[in-house]
Each structure stands twice: as structure tokens, then as C-alpha cells.
CSV table of C-alpha atoms and ligand atoms in Angstrom, one decimal:
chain,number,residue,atom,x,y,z
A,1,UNK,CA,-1.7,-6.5,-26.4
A,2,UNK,CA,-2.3,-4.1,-29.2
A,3,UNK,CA,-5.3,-3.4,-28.6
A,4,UNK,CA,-5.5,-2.0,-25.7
A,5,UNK,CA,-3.0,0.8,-26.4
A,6,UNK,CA,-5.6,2.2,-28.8
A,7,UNK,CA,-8.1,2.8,-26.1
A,8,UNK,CA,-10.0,5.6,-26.1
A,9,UNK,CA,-11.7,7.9,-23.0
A,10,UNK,CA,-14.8,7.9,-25.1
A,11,UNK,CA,-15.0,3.8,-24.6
A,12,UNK,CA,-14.0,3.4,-21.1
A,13,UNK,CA,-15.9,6.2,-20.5
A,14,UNK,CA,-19.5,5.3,-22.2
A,15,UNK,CA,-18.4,1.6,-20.3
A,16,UNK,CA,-18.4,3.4,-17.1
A,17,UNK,CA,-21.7,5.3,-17.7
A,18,UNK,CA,-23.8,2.1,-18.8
A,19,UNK,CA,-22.2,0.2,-16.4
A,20,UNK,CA,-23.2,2.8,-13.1
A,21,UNK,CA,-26.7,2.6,-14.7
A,22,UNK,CA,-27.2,-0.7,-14.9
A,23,UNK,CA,-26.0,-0.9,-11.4
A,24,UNK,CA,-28.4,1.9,-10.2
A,25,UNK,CA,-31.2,0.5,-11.6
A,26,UNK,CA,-30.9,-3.0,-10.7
A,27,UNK,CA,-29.9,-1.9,-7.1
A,28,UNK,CA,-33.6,0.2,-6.6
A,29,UNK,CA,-31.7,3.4,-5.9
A,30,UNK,CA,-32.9,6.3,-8.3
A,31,UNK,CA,-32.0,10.2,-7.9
A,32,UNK,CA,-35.5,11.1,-7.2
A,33,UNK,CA,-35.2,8.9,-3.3
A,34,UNK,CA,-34.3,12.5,-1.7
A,35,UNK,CA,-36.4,14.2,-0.6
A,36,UNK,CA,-37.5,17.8,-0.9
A,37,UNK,CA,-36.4,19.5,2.1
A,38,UNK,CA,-32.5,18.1,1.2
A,39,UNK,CA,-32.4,18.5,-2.4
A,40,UNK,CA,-33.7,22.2,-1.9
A,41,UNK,CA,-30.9,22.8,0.6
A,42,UNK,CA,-27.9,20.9,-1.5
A,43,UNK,CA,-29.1,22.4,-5.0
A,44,UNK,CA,-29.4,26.0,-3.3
A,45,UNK,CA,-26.4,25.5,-1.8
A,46,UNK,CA,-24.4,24.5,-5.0
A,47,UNK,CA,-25.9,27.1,-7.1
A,48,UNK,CA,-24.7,29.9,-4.7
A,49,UNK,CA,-21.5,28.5,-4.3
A,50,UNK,CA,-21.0,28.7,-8.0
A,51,UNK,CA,-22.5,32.4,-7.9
A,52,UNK,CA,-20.3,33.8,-5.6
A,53,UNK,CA,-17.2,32.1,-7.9
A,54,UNK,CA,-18.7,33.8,-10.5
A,55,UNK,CA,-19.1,37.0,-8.9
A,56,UNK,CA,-15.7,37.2,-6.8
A,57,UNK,CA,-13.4,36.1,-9.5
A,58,UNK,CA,-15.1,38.0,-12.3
A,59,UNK,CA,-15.4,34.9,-14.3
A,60,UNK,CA,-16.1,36.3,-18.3
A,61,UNK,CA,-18.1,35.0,-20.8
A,62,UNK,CA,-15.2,33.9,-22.5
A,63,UNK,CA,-14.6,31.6,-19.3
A,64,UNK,CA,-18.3,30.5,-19.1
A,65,UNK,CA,-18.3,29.5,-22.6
A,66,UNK,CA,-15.5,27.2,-21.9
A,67,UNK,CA,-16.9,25.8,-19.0
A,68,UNK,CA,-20.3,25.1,-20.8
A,69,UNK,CA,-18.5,23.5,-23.9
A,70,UNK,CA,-16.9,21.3,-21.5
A,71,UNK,CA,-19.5,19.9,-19.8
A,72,UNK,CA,-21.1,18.9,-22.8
A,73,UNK,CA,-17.9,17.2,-23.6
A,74,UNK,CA,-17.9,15.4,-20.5
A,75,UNK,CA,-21.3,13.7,-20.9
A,76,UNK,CA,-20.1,12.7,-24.5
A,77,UNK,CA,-17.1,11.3,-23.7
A,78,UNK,CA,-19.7,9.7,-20.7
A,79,UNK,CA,-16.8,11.0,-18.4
A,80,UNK,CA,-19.3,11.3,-15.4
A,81,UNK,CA,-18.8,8.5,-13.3
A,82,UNK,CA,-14.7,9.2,-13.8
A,83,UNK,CA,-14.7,13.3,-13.1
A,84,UNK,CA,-17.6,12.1,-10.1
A,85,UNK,CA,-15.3,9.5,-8.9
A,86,UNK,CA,-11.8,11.5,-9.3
A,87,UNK,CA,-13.0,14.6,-7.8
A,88,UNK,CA,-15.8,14.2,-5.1
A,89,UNK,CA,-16.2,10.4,-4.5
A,90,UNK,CA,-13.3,10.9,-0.9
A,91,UNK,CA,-15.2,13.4,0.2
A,92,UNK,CA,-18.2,11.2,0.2
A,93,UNK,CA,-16.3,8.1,1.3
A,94,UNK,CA,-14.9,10.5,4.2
A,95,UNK,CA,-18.5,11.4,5.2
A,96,UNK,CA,-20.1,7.4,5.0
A,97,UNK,CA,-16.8,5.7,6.5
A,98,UNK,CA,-16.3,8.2,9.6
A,99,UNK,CA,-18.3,6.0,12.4
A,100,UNK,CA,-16.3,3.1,11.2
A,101,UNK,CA,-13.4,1.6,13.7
A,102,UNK,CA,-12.1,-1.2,11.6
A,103,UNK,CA,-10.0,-1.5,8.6
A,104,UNK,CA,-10.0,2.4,6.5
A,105,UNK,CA,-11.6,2.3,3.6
A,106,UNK,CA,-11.6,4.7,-0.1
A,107,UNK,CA,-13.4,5.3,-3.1
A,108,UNK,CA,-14.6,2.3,-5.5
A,109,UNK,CA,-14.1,4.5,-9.1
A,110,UNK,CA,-16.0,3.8,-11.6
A,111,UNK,CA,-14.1,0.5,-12.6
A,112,UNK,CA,-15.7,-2.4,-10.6
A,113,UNK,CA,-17.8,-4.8,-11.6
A,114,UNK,CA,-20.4,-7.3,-9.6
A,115,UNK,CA,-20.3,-10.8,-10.3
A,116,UNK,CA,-16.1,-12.0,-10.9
A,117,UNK,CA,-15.0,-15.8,-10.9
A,118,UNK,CA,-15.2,-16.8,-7.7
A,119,UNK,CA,-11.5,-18.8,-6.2
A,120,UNK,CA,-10.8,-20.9,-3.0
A,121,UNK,CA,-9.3,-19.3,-0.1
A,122,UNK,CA,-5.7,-19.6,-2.0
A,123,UNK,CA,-6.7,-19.0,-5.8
A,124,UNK,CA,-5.1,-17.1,-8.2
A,125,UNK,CA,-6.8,-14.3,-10.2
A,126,UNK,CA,-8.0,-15.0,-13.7
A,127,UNK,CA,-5.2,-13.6,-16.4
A,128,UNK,CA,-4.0,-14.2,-19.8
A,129,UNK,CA,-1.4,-16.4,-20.5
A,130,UNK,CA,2.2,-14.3,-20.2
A,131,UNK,CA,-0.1,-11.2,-18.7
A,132,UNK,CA,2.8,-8.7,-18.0
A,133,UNK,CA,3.8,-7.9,-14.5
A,134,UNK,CA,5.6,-9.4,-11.2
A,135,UNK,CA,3.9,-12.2,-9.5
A,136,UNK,CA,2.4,-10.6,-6.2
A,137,UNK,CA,1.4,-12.7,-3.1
A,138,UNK,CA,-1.6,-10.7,-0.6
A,139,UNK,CA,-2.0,-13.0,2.3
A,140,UNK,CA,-3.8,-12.1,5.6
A,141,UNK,CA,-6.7,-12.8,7.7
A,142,UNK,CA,-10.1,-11.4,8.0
A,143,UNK,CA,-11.6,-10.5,11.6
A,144,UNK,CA,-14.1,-8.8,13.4
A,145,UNK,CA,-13.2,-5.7,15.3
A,146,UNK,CA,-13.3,-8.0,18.8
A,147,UNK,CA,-10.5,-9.8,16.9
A,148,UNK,CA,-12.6,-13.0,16.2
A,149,UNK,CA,-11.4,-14.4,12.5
A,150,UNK,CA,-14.7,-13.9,9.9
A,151,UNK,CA,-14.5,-17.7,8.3
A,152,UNK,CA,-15.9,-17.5,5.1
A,153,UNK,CA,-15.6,-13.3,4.3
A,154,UNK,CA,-15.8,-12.7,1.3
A,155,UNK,CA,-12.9,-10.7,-0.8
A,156,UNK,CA,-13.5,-8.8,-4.1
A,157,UNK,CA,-10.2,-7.5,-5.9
A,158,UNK,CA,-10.1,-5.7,-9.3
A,159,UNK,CA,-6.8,-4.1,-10.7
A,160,UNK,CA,-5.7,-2.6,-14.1
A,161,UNK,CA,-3.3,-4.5,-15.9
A,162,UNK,CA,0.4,-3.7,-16.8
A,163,UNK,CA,-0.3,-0.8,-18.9
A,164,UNK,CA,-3.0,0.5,-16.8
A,165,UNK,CA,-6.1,-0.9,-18.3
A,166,UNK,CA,-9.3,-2.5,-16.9
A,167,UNK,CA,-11.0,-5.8,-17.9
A,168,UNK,CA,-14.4,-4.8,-19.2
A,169,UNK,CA,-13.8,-0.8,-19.6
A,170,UNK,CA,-10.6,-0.9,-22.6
A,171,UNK,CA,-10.8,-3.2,-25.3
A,172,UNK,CA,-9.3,-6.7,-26.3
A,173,UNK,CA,-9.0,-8.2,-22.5
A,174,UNK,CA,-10.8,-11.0,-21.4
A,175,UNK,CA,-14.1,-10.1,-19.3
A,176,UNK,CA,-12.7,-11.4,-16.0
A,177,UNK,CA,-8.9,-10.3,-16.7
A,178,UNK,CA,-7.5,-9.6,-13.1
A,179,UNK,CA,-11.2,-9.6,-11.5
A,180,UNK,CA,-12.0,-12.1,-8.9
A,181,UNK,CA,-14.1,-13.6,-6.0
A,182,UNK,CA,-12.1,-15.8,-2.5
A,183,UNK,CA,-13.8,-17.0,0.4
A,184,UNK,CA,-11.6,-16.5,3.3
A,185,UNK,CA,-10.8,-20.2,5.1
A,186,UNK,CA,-12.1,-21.5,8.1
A,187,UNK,CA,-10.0,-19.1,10.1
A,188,UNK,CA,-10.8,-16.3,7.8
A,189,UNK,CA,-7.2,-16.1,6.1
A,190,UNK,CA,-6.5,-16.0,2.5
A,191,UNK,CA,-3.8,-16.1,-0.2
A,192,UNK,CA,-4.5,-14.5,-2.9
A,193,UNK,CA,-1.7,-15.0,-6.0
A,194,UNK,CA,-2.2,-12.0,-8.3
A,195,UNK,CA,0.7,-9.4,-10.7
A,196,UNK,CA,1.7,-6.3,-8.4
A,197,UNK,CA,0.1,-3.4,-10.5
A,198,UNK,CA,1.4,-0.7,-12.2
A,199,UNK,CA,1.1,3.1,-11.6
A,200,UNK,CA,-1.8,4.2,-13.1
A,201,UNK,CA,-3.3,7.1,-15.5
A,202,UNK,CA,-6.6,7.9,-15.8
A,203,UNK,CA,-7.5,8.5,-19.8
A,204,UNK,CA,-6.4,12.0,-21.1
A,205,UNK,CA,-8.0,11.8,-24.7
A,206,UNK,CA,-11.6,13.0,-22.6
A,207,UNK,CA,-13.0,15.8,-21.1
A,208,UNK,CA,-11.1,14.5,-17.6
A,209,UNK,CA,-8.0,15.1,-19.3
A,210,UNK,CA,-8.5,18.2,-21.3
A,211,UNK,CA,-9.3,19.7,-17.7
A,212,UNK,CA,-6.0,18.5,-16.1
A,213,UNK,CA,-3.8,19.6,-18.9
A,214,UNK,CA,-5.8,23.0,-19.1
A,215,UNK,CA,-5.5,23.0,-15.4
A,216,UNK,CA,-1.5,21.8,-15.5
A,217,UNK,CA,-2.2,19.1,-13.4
A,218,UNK,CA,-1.3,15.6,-14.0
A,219,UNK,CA,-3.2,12.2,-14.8
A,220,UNK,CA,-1.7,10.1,-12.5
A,221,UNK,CA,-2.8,7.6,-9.6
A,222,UNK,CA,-0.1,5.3,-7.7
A,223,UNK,CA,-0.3,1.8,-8.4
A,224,UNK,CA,-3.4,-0.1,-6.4
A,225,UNK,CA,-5.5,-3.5,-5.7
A,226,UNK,CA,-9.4,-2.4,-5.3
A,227,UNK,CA,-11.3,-4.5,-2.8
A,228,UNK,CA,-14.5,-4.9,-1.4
A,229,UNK,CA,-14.6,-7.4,1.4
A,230,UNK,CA,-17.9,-8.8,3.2
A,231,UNK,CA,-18.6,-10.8,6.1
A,232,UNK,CA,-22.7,-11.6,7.1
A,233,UNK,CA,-23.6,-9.4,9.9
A,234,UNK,CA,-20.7,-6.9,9.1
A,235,UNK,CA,-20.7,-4.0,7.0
A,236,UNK,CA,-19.3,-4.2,3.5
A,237,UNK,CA,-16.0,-2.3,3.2
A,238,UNK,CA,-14.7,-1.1,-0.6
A,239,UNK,CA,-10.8,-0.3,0.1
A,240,UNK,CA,-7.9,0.1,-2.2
A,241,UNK,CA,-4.0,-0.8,-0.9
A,242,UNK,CA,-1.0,0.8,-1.9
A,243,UNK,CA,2.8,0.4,-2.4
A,244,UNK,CA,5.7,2.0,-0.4
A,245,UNK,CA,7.6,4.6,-2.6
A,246,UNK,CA,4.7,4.9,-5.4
A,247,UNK,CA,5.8,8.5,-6.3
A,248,UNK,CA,2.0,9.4,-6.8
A,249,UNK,CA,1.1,7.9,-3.2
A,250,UNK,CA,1.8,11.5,-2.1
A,251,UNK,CA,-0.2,13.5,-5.2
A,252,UNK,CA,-2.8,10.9,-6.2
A,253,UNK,CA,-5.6,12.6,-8.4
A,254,UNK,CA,-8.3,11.1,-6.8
A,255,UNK,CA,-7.0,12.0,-3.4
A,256,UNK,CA,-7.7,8.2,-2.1
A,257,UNK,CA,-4.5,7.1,-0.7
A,258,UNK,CA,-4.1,7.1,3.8
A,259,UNK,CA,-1.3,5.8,5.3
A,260,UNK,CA,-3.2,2.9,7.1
A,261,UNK,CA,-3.7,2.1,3.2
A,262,UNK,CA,0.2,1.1,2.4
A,263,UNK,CA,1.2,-2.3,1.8
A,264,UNK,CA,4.6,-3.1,3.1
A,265,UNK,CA,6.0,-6.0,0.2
A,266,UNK,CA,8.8,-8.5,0.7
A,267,UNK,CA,10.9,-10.3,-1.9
A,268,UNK,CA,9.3,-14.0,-2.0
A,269,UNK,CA,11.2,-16.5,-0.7
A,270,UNK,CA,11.6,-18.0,-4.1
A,271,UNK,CA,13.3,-14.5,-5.6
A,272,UNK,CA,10.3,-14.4,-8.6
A,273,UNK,CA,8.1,-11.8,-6.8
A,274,UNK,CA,6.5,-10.1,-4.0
A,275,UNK,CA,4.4,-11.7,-0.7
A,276,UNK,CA,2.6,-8.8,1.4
A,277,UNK,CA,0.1,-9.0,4.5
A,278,UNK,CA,-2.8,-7.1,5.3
A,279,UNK,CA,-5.6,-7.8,7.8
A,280,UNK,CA,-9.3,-6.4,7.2
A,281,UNK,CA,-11.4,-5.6,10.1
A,282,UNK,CA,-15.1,-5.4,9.4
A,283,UNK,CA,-17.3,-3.6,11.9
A,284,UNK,CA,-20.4,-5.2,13.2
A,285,UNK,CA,-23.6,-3.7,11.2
B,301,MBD,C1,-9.2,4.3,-11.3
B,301,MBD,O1,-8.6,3.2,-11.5
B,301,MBD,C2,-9.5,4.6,-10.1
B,301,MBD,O2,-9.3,3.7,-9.1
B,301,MBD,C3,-10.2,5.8,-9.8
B,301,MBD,C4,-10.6,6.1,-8.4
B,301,MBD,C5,-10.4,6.7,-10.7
B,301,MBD,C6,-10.0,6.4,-12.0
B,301,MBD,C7,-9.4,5.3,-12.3
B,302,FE,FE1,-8.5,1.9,-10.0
């Protein structure tokens, strides 16, 4: 898997950019939907708060300079989405998932993509032959906040691979690598056989990570499974689980981890992996 060791912030990163604009434009959303009043407000608002910065903390020209050179460097390394993402996107998710009094959700990140292989109720997800990693079993059921199971719900996962890469956004994976689509049964359980993933850290060749070693921060997120799970006449949740003991659960860069987030994995009965349960509950739209 050679390849993928050489990738570089500047490829995941102008991925992630083409990708969010396809996306935006397919989707009919475009900047110029708010309207006046609010983008008046927000962009006053912003500017002053970066004003007073300014003006308490004495920031020099010397300091200014940096901070314009880096922004340039972040749209050229098209580290948008990921700085957008690693930085704001909770606060966002906090604001848009408050009402809800089903399963928690977080932040997507800039990593998903529409559209992967869809699998029966029990499938496993699409990986290479000998893809690295321990064989992980996420089984549960899908209900309705009255408790009633949601037969056919849709699931979405996406995870990186061993060595923290996406399908689609590094290099030298296949498209669908550890991307994929179940319909719940019946009963609105699934299996689904996937790799347990690896910790996780974001690229530090960019812009991103020129900040956080600047900063003296660090690059990492714990190990996670991305969903998005659907159910007609329920609202769409976009979650990510977690694992017990992850040292990063507790310092995650993107600030995305809650405890109603943590998996609790078993050995599985036949000693070659893990099993785990987890139960989404969709609110009513
Ligand atoms: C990821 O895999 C991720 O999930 C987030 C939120 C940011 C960067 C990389
Ligand atoms: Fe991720």
C-alpha cells in the first residue's frame, strides 16, 4: 500500500474542495440564499470580532503578515472544507442537532461521499483483499423515538483505512474502499462486518498542519465509523462512533466526540475480532 504513504494535504485537500462543490451545486444550495438582513449581522459581527483581537492583543504587522500568507496557503492546499470542518463544523452541528431527542449526532468532515455500494442488511463493506486491520462486527437495530423498529432505514458508513486514509481523497485505494450502503431488515436491525479503524491524523504537510505545529497543538482524532442513517418520514442523522480507551477520545481536534458516542466492543465469539451494538433513533420530521 505504497501509495498511499506518499499522500499529500494538497491532494486530499483539492479532493475535498471539488468534492464540497460538486455537492453544493448539485444540491441547489449556493452562498448567496441568505439574505441581507443576516449576512449583514454575521459579517459585521465577524469583522469586529477580529477587530477587537486585533486591537486588545496588539497583533503586529509581523503577525498579520503571517496570518495573510496563511490563508493564501490554505486555499492552495484547498484546506477549506478540512480547517471548516476541524474547527467550526460542532459548533454548527451543536446549533442544527439541539431540538433533536433521538440518537446524538456530529460533524460529517469533509470525507464523505454520496452514492457507496449498496449491501443487504448483513453485508460486509467493500475492501481490498488482505486490507489491514481487525475484523469488527456493528450490529443493532434502527427505531423511531416511540420505540417502533424503522424496517428498511438506511445506513451509510465511511472510515479511513489502517493507516488513516480515505477511499476517494489519498491515492491508490479503490473508489468504494471501506464506503458502503445496508438496508436495515424487516425489524430494522443490521450487521454490518467491517475492520475496527485506526486512530486518525488529519494531514500535516498543509496549511491545517502548519497551524497546529505553529500552534503546538497536535493532529490527531481517535479512531471512528462515520454514518449517516435515514428512515422516510424521519430526519437524516450524520453521526460518528467511538472506541473506549482511544487516548484522543478526550482531546480530539475536531472536538466531535460525546459520550453517548462510545462504542462498548467485545471479543467475538470466534477470538478473530470485535462484535459491538449500537441503536439509532431517528426523530420524526
Ligand atoms: C476526518 O476523518 C474527520 O472525520 C474530520 C471531522 C476531520 C478531518 C478528518
Ligand atoms: Fe473521519
Amino acid at each position: 500500500f505504497d501509495t498511499e504513504v506518499t499522500a499529500k494535504a494538497a491532494e486530499s485537500g483539492a479532493n475535498a474542495s471539488a468534492r464540497f462543490r460538486e455537492r453544493i451545486a448539485s444540491s441547489g444550495t449556493r452562498a448567496g440564499v441568505v439574505d441581507t438582513e443576516r449576512v449583514n449581522y454575521l459579517a459585521s459581527k465577524v469583522i469586529k470580532g477580529l477587530n477587537d483581537i486585533i486591537l486588545d492583543d496588539k497583533v503586529s504587522y509581523e503577525e498579520y503578515n503571517a496570518l495573510k500568507a496563511w490563508l493564501i496557503k490554505v486555499g492552495e492546499t484547498g484546506e477549506w472544507p478540512l480547517f471548516l470542518d476541524v474547527w467550526l463544523e460542532h459548533s454548527v452541528e451543536e446549533v442544527a442537532n439541539e431540538h433533536r431527542e433521538g440518537s446524538k449526532g456530529t460533524i460529517e468532515g469533509p470525507y464523505y461521499i454520496e452514492g457507496a455500494p449498496e449491501l443487504s442488511w448483513n453485508g460486509t463493506i467493500p475492501m481490498r483483499d488482505n486490507e489491514p486491520g481487525t475484523p469488527l462486527l456493528f450490529e443493532g437495530q434502527v427505531r423511531a423515538v416511540d420505540g417502533t423498529p424503522l424496517s428498511g432505514a438506511k445506513l451509510e458508513l465511511w472510515h479511513a483505512d489502517d493507516l488513516g486514509f480515505y477511499s476517494q481523497f489519498a491515492p491508490g485505494l479503490p473508489e468504494w474502499n471501506l464506503r458502503g450502503t445496508w438496508t436495515a431488515n424487516e425489524d430494522g436491525r443490521f450487521e454490518i462486518h467491517t475492520l475496527r479503524p485506526a486512530p486518525y491524523m488529519i494531514p500535516t504537510d498543509g496549511a491545517c498542519g502548519q497551524l497546529i505545529e505553529a500552534a503546538g497543538w497536535h493532529a490527531w482524532r481517535p479512531a471512528h465509523l462515520h454514518f449517516k442513517v435515514s428512515a422516510p418520514g424521519h430526519e437524516l442523522i450524520t453521526t460518528q462512533l467511538y472506541f473506549p480507551g482511544d487516548p484522543h477520545n478526550e482531546d480530539d481536534i475536531a472536538s466531535a466526540v460525546k459520550p453517548e458516542l462510545l462504542l462498548d466492543p467485545q471479543d467475538s465469539a470466534d477470538g478473530n475480532g470485535f462484535v459491538t451494538h449500537y441503536d439509532f433513533v431517528l426523530d420524526p420530521e
